[in-house]
Coordinates of C-alpha atoms in Angstrom, one line a residue:
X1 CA 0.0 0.0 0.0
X2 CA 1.3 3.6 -0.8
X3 CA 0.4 5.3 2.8
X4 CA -0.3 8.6 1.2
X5 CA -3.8 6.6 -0.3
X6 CA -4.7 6.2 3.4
X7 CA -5.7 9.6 4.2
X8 CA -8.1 9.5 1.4
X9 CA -10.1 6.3 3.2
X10 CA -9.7 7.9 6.8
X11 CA -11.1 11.4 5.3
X12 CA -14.0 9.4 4.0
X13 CA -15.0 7.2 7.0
X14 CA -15.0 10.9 8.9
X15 CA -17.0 12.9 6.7
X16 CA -19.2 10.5 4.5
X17 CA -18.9 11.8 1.4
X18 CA -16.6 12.0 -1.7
X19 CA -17.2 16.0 -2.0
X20 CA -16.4 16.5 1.8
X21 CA -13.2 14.8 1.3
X22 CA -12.4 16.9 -1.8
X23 CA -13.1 19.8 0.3
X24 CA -11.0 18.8 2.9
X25 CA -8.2 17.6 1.3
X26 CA -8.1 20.4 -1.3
X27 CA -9.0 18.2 -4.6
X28 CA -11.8 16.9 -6.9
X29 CA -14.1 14.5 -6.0
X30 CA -12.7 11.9 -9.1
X31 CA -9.6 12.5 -7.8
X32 CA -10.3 10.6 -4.5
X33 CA -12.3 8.1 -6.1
X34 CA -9.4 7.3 -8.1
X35 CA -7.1 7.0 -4.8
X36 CA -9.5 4.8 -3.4
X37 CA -10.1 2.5 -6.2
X38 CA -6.3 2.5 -6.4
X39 CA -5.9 1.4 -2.6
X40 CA -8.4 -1.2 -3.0
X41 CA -6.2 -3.2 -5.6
X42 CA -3.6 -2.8 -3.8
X43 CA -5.0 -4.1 -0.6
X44 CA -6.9 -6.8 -2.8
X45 CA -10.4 -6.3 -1.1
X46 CA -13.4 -3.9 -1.6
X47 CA -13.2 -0.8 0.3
X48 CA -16.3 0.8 -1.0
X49 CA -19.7 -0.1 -2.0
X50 CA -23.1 1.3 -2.9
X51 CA -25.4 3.0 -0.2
X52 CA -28.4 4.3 -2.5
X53 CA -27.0 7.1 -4.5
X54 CA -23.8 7.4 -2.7
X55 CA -21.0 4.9 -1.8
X56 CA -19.6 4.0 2.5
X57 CA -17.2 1.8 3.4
X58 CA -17.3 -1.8 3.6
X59 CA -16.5 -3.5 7.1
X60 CA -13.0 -4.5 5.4
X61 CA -12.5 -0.9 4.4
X62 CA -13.7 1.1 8.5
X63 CA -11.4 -1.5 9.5
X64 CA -8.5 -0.3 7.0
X65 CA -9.8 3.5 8.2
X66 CA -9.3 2.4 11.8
X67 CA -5.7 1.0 11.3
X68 CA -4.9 4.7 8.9
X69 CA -5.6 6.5 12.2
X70 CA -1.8 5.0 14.0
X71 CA -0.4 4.3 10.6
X72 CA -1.0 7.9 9.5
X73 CA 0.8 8.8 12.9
X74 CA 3.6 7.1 12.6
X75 CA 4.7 8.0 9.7
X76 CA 4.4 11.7 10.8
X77 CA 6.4 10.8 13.9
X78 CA 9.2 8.9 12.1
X79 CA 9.6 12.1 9.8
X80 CA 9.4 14.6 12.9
X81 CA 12.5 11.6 14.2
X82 CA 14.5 11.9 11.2
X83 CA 14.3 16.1 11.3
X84 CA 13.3 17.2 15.0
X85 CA 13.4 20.3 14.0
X86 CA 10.8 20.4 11.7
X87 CA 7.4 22.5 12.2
X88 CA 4.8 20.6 13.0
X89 CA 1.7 21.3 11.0
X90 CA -1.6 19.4 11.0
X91 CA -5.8 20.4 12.0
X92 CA -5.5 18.8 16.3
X93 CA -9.3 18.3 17.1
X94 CA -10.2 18.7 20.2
X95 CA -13.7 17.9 22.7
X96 CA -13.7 19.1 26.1
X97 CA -16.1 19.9 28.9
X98 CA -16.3 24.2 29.0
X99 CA -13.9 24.5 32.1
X100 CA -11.0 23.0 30.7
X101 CA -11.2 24.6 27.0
X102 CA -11.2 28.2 28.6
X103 CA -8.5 27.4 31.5
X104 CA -6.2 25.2 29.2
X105 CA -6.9 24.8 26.0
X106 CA -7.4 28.6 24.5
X107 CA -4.2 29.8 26.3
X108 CA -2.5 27.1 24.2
X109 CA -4.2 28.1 21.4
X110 CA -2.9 31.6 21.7
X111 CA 0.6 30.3 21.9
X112 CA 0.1 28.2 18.9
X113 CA -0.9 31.2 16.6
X114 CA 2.1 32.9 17.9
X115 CA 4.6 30.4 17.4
X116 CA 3.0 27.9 15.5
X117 CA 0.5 28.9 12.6
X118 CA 0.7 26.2 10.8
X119 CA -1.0 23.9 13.6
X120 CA -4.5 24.4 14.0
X121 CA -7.4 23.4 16.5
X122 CA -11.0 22.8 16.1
X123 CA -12.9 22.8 19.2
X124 CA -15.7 21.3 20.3
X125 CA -17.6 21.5 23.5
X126 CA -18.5 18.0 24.4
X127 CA -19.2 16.7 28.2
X128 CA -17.0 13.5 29.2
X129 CA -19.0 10.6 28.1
X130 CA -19.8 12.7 24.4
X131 CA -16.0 13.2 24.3
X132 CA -14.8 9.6 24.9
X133 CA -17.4 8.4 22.4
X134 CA -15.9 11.0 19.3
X135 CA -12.1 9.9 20.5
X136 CA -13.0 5.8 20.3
X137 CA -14.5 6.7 16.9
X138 CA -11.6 8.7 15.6
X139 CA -13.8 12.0 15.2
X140 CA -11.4 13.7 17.5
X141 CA -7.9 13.6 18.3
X142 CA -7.9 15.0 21.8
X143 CA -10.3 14.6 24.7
X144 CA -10.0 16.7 27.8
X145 CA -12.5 15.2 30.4
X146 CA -12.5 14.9 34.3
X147 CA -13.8 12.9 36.8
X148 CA -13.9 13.0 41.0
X149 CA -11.7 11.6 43.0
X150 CA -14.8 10.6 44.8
X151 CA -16.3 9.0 41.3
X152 CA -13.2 8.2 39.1
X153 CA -14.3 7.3 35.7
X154 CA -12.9 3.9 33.8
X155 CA -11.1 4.7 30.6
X156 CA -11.0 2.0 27.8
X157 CA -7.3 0.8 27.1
X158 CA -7.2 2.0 23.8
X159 CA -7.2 5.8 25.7
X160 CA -4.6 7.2 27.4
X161 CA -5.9 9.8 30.0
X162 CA -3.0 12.2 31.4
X163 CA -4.0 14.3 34.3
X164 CA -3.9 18.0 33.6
X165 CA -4.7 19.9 36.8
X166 CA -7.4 19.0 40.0
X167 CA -9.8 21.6 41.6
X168 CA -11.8 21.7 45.2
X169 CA -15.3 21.9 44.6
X170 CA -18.0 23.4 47.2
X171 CA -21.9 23.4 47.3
X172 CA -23.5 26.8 45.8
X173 CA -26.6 26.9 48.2
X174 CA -29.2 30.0 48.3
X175 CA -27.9 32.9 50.3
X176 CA -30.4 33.6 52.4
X177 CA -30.0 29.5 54.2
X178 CA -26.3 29.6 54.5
X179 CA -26.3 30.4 58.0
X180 CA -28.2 27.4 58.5
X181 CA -25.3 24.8 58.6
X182 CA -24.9 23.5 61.9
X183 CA -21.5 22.1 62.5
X184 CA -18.1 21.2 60.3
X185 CA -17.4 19.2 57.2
X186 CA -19.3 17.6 54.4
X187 CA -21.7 15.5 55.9
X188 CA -23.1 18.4 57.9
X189 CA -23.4 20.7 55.1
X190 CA -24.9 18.1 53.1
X191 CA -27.4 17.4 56.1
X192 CA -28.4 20.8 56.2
X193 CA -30.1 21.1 52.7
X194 CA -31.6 17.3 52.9
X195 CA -35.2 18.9 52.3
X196 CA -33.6 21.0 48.8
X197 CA -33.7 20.3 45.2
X198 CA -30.3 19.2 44.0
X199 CA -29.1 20.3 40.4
X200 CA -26.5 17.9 38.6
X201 CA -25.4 17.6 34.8
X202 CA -27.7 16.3 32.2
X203 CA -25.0 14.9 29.6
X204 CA -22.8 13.1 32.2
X205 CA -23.9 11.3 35.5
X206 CA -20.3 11.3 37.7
X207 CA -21.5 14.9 39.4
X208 CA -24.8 13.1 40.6
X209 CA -22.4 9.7 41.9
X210 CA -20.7 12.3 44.0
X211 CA -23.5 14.0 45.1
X212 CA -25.5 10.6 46.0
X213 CA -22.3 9.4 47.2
X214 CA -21.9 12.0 49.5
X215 CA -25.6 12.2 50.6
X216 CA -26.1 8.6 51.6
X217 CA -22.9 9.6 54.1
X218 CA -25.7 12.0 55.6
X219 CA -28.5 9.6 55.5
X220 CA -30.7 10.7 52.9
X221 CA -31.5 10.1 49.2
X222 CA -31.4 13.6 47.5
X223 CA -34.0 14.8 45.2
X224 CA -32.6 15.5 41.5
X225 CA -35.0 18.3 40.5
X226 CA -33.0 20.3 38.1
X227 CA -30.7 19.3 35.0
X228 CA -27.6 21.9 34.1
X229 CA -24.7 22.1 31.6
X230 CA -23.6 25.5 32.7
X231 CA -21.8 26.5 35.8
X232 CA -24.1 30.0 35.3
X233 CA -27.1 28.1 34.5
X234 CA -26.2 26.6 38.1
X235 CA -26.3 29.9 40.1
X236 CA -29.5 31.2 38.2
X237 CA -31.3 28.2 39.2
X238 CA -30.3 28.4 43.1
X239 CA -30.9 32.0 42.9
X240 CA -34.4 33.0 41.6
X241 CA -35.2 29.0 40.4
X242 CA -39.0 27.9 40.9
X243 CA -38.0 26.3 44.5
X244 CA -35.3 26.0 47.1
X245 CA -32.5 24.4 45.2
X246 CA -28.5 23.7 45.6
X247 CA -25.5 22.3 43.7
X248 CA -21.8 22.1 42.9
X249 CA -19.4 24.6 42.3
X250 CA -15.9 25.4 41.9
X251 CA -14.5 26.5 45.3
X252 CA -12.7 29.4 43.5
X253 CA -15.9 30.7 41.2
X254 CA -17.1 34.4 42.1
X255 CA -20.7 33.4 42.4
X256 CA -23.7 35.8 41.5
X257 CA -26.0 37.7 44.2
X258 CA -27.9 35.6 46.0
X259 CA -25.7 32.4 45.9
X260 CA -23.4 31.7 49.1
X261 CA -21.0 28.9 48.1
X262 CA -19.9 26.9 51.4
X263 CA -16.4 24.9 51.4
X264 CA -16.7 21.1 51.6
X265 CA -13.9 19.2 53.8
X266 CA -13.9 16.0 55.0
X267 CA -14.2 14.6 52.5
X268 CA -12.9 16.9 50.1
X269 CA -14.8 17.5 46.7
X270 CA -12.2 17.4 44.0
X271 CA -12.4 17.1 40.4
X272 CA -9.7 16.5 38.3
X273 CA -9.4 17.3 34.6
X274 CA -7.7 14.6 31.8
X275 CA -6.0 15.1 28.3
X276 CA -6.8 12.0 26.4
X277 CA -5.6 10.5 23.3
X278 CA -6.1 7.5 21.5
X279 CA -2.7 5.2 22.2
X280 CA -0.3 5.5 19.6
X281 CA -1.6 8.7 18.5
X282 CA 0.4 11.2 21.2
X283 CA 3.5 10.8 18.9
X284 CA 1.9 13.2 16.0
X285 CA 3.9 16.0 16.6
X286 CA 1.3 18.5 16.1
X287 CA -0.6 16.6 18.8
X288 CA 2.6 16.2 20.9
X289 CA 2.9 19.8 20.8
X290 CA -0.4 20.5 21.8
X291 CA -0.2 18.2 24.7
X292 CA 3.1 19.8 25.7
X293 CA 1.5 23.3 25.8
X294 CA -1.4 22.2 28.0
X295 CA 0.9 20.2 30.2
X296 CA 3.1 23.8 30.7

């Protein structure tokens, strides 16, 4: 097989079509059909066949697509071995929960268009579990996820998770009951706001773990009565929601009026935020490089 065919079959099982790969890949649509059909003799099997008007892979030719994914790779990192000094250049993308794109990733995207234009990122706000998914399929090249230390997530063993930074958490609680907690520590903060609403994620369950976790400590099971994706959406909720409600927060956040966020201790409440790649994959020097800039 000529290796530079393969980029033509990966492009394909990502975007579907013949035209999106032209787009993609700067060329005409017979121009990758011609590639392909040339990278089907030369493998000896069918990569293609028909799907109504338009063409998709054949099992024989995703599982060619999967195998491009560390080929492709390692043939950039055998060329980026042989000069070290070259620029790396290459599209990284990149799903990750809000928290981690704005705190890591766009300060190393500012670095990269200041010292290294010809890498670029595309970047998609996914939660955890939507993030994992897109990596295992190859839609993505980077993943940055997180997890409690109180709820650590599994990762498959094709994904290698490297931990980028770990944050205390507290409970954002209406204003106007803070001064109701009687006593230190988690369990008694947790015990005070038994009879509230309790607000966790909607795209990713490890937030309600904790907070069931933590509440079963207390002795009670705690009513899940709102669903939230934004740290903001949070606070509006426990501030002027339709009843008495709490939930996590960053221990650090400047919260809004009417939101008192109390420390947790005892246990602690601490999330910790991931980079993850597909294995075999970290050695693409423009990945490398943007894994070395959110590591700094």
């Amino acid at each position: 097989m000529d290796t530079r065919r393969l980029r033509f079959l990966l492009e394909l099982s990502r975007h579907g079509s013949m035209r999106a790969v032209a787009d993609v890949l700067g060329t005409t649509t017979s121009t990758v059909s011609q590639q392909i059909a040339v990278l089907a003799r030369e493998t000896g099997v069918p990569l293609l066949e028909p799907d109504g008007r338009r063409v998709r892979l054949t099992p024989a030719g995703r599982r060619l697509a999967e195998h491009a994914v560390t080929i492709l790779a390692a043939v950039e990192a055998a060329r980026a071995d042989l000069d070290p000094h070259a620029e790396p250049a290459g599209t990284v993308r990149v799903a990750g929960f809000a928290t981690a794109v704005r705190r890591s990733l766009l300060p190393a995207a500012a670095a990269l268009a200041a010292h290294h234009p010809r890498v670029e990122l595309r970047i998609s706000e996914y939660e955890p579990p939507e993030a994992f998914a897109a990596l295992l399929a190859d839609d993505i090249d980077l993943a940055l996820t997180y997890d409690y230390e109180l709820a650590p997530a599994g990762t498959e063993a094709a994904v290698m998770a490297r931990p980028l930074w770990t944050a205390k958490w507290g409970l954002a609680v209406p204003a106007a009951d803070a001064a109701r907690v009687r006593g230190d520590g988690t369990v008694a903060v947790f015990e005070t706001f038994r009879d509230h609403g309790w607000i966790v994620n909607s795209r990713d369950r490890t937030d309600a773990d904790v907070v069931r976790r933590l509440a079963a400590m207390a002795g009670f099971e705690p009513r899940l009565t709102h669903r939230a994706d934004t740290l903001e959406l949070v606070e509006d909720l426990i501030a002027t929601g339709p009843a008495p409600a709490v939930g996590l927060l960053p221990a650090d956040r400047a919260t809004r009026a009417g939101v008192t966020l109390l420390p947790l201790a005892g246990p602690d409440v601490r999330q910790r935020a991931f980079a993850c790649t597909r294995r075999g994959r970290e050695a693409w020097p423009p990945l490398a490089l943007v894994l070395g800039l959110l590591a700094r």
